[in-house]
mmCIF file of N, CA and C in Angstrom:
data_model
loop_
_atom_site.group_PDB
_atom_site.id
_atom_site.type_symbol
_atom_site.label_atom_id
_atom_site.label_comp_id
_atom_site.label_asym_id
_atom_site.label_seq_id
_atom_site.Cartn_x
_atom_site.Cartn_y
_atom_site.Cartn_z
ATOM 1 N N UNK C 12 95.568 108.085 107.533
ATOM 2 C CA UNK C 12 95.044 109.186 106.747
ATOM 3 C C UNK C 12 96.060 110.322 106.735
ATOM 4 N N UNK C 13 95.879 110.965 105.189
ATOM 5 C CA UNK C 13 96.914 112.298 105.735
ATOM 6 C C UNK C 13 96.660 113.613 105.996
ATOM 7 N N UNK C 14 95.425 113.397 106.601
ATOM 8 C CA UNK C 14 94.899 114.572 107.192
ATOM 9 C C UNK C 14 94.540 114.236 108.651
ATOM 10 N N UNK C 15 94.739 115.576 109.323
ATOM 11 C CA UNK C 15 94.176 115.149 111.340
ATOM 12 C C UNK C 15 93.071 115.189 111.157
ATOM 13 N N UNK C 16 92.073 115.805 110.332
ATOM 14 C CA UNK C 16 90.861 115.915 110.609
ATOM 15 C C UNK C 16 89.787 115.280 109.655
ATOM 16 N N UNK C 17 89.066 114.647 110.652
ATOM 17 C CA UNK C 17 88.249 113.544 110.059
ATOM 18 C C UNK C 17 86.447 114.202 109.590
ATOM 19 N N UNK C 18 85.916 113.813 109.305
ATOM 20 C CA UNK C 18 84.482 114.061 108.674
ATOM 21 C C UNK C 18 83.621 115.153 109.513
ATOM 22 N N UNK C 19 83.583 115.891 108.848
ATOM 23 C CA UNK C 19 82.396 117.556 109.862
ATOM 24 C C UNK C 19 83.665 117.823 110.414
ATOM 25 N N UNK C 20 85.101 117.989 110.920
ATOM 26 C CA UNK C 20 85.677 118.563 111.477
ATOM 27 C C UNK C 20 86.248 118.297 112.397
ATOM 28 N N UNK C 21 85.530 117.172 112.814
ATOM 29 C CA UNK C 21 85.966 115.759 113.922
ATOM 30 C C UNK C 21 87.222 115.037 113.881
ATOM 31 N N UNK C 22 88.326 115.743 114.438
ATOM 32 C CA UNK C 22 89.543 114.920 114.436
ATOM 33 C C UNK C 22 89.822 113.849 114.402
ATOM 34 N N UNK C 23 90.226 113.039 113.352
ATOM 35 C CA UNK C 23 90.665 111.724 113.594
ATOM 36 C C UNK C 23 91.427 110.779 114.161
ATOM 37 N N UNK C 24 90.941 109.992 115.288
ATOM 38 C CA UNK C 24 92.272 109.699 116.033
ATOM 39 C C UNK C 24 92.194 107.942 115.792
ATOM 40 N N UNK C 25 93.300 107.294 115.801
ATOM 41 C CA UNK C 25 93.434 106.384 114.930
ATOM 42 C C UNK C 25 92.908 105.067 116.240
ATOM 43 N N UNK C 26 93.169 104.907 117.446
ATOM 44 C CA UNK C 26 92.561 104.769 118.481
ATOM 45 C C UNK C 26 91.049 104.375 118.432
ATOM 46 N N UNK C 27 90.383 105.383 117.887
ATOM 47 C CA UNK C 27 88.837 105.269 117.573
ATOM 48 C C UNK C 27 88.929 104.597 116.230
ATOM 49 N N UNK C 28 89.332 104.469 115.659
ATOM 50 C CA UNK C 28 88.953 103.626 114.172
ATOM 51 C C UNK C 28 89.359 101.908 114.672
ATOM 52 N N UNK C 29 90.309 102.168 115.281
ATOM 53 C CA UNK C 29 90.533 100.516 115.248
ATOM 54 C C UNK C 29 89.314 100.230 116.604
ATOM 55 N N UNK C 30 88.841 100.846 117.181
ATOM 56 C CA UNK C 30 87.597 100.147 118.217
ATOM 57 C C UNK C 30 86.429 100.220 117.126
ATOM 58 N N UNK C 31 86.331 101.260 116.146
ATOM 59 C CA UNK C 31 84.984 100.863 115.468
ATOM 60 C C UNK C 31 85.271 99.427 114.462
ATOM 61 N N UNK C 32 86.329 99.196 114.360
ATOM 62 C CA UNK C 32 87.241 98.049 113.665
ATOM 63 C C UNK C 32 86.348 96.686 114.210
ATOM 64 N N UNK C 33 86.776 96.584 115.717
ATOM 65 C CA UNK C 33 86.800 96.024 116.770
ATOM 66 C C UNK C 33 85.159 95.628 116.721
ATOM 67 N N UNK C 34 84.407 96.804 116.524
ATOM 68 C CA UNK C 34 82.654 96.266 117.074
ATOM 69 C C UNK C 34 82.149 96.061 115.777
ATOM 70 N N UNK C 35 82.615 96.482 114.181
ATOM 71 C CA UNK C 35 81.923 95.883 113.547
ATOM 72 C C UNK C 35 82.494 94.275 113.157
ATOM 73 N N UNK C 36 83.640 94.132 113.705
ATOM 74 C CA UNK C 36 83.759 92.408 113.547
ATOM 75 C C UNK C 36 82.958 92.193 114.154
ATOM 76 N N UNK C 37 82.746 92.248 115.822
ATOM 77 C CA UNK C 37 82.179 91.556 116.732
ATOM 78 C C UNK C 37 80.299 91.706 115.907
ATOM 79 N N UNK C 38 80.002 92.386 115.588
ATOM 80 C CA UNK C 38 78.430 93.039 115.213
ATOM 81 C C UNK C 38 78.487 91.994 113.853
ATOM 82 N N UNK C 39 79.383 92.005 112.821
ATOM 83 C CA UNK C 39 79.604 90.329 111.668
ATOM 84 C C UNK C 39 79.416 89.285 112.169
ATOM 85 N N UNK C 40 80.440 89.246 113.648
ATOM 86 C CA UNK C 40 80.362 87.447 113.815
ATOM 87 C C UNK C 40 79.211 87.464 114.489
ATOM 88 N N UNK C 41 78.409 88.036 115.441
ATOM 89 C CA UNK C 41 77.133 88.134 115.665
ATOM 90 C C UNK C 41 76.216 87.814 114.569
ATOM 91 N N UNK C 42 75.946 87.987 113.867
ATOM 92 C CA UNK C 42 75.002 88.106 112.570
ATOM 93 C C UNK C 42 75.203 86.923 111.723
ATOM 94 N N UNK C 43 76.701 86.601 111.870
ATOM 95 C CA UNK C 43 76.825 85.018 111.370
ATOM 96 C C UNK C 43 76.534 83.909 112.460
ATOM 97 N N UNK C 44 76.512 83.982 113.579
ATOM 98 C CA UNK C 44 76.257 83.167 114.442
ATOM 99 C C UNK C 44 74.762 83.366 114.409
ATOM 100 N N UNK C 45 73.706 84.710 114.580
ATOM 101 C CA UNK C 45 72.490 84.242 113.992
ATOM 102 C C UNK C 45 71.796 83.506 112.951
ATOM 103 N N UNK C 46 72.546 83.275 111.648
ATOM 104 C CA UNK C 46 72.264 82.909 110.806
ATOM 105 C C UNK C 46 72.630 81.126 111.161
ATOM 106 N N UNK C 47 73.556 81.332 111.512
ATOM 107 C CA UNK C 47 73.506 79.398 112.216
ATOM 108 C C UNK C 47 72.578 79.062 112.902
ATOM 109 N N UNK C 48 72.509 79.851 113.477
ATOM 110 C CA UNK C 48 70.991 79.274 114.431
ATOM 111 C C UNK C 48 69.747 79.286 113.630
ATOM 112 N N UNK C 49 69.324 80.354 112.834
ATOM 113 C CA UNK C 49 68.116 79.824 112.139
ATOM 114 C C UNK C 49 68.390 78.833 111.027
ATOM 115 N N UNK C 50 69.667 78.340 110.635
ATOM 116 C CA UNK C 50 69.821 77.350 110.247
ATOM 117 C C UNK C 50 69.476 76.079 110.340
ATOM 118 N N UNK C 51 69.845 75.510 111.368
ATOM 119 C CA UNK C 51 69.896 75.017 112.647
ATOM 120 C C UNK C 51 67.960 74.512 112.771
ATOM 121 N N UNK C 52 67.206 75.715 112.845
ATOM 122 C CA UNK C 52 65.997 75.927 113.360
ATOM 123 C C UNK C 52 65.556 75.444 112.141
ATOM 124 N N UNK C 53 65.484 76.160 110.872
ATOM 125 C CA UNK C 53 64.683 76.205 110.006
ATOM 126 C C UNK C 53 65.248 75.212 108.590
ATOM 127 N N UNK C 54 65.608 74.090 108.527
ATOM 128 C CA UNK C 54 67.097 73.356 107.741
ATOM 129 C C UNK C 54 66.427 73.662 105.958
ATOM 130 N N UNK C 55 65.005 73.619 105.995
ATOM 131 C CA UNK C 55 64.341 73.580 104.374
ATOM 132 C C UNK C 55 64.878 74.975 104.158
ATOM 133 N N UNK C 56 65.407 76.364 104.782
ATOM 134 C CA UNK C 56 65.831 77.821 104.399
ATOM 135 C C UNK C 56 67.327 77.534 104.159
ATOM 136 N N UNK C 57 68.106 76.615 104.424
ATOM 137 C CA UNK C 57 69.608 76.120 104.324
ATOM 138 C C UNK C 57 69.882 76.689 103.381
ATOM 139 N N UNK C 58 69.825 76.709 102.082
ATOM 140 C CA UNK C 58 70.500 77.071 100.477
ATOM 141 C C UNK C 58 70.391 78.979 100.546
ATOM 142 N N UNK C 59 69.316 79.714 100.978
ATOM 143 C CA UNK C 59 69.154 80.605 100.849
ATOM 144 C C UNK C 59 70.296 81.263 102.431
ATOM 145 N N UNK C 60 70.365 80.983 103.601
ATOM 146 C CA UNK C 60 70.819 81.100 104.534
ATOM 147 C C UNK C 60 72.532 81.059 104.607
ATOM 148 N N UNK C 61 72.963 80.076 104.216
ATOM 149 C CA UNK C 61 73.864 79.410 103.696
ATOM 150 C C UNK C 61 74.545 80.241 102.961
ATOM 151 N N UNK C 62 74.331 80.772 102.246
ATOM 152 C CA UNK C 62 74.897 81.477 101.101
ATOM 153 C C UNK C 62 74.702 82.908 101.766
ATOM 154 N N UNK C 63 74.011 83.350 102.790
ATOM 155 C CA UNK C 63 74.103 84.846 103.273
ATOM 156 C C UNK C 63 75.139 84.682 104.044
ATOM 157 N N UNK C 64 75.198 83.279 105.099
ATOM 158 C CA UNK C 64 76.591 83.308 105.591
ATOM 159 C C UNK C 64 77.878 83.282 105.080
ATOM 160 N N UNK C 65 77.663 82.893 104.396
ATOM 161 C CA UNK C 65 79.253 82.956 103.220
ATOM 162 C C UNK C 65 79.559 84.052 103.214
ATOM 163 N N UNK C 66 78.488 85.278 102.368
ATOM 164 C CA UNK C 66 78.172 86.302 101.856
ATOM 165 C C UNK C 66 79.225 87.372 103.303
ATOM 166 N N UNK C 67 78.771 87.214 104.342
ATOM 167 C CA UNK C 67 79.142 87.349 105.594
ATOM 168 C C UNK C 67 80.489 87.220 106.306
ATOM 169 N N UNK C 68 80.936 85.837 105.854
ATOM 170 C CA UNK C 68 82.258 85.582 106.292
ATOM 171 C C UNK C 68 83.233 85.947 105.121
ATOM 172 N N UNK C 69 82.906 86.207 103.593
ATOM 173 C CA UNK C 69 83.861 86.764 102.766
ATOM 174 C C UNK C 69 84.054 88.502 103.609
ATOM 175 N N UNK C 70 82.830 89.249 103.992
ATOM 176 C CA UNK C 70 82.664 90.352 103.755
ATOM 177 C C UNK C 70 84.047 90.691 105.274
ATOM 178 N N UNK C 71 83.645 89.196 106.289
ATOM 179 C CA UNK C 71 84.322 89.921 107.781
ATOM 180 C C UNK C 71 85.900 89.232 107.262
ATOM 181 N N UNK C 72 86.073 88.801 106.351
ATOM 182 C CA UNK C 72 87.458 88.925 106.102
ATOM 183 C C UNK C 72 88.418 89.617 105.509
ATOM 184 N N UNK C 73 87.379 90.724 105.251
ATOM 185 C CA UNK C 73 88.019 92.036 104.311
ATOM 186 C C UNK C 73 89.067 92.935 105.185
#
């Protein structure tokens, strides 16, 4: 960024962006690994499920 100061006044330090980096992968692959499991559990929800995981793994490859 080319400013030091980040949102309300809150300095931005680049340190903290790559850990919020860090937990919303981990908080994606979480959420895709739930979705395998009710996969898994529930196989007649597959087409609808299936396609949220996709939805999921395009989004955590951004």
């Amino acid at each position: 960024m080319d400013t030091e100061y980040g949102i309300y006044g809150r300095s931005f330090y680049k340190n903290d962006y790559i850990r919020l980096l860090v937990f919303s992968h981990a908080s994606n692959d979480e959420t895709i690994n739930h979705l395998e499991k009710i996969i898994a559990l529930y196989p007649k929800f597959l087409l609808e499920f299936d396609t949220l995981r996709q939805q999921y793994n395009f989004l955590g490859g951004k």
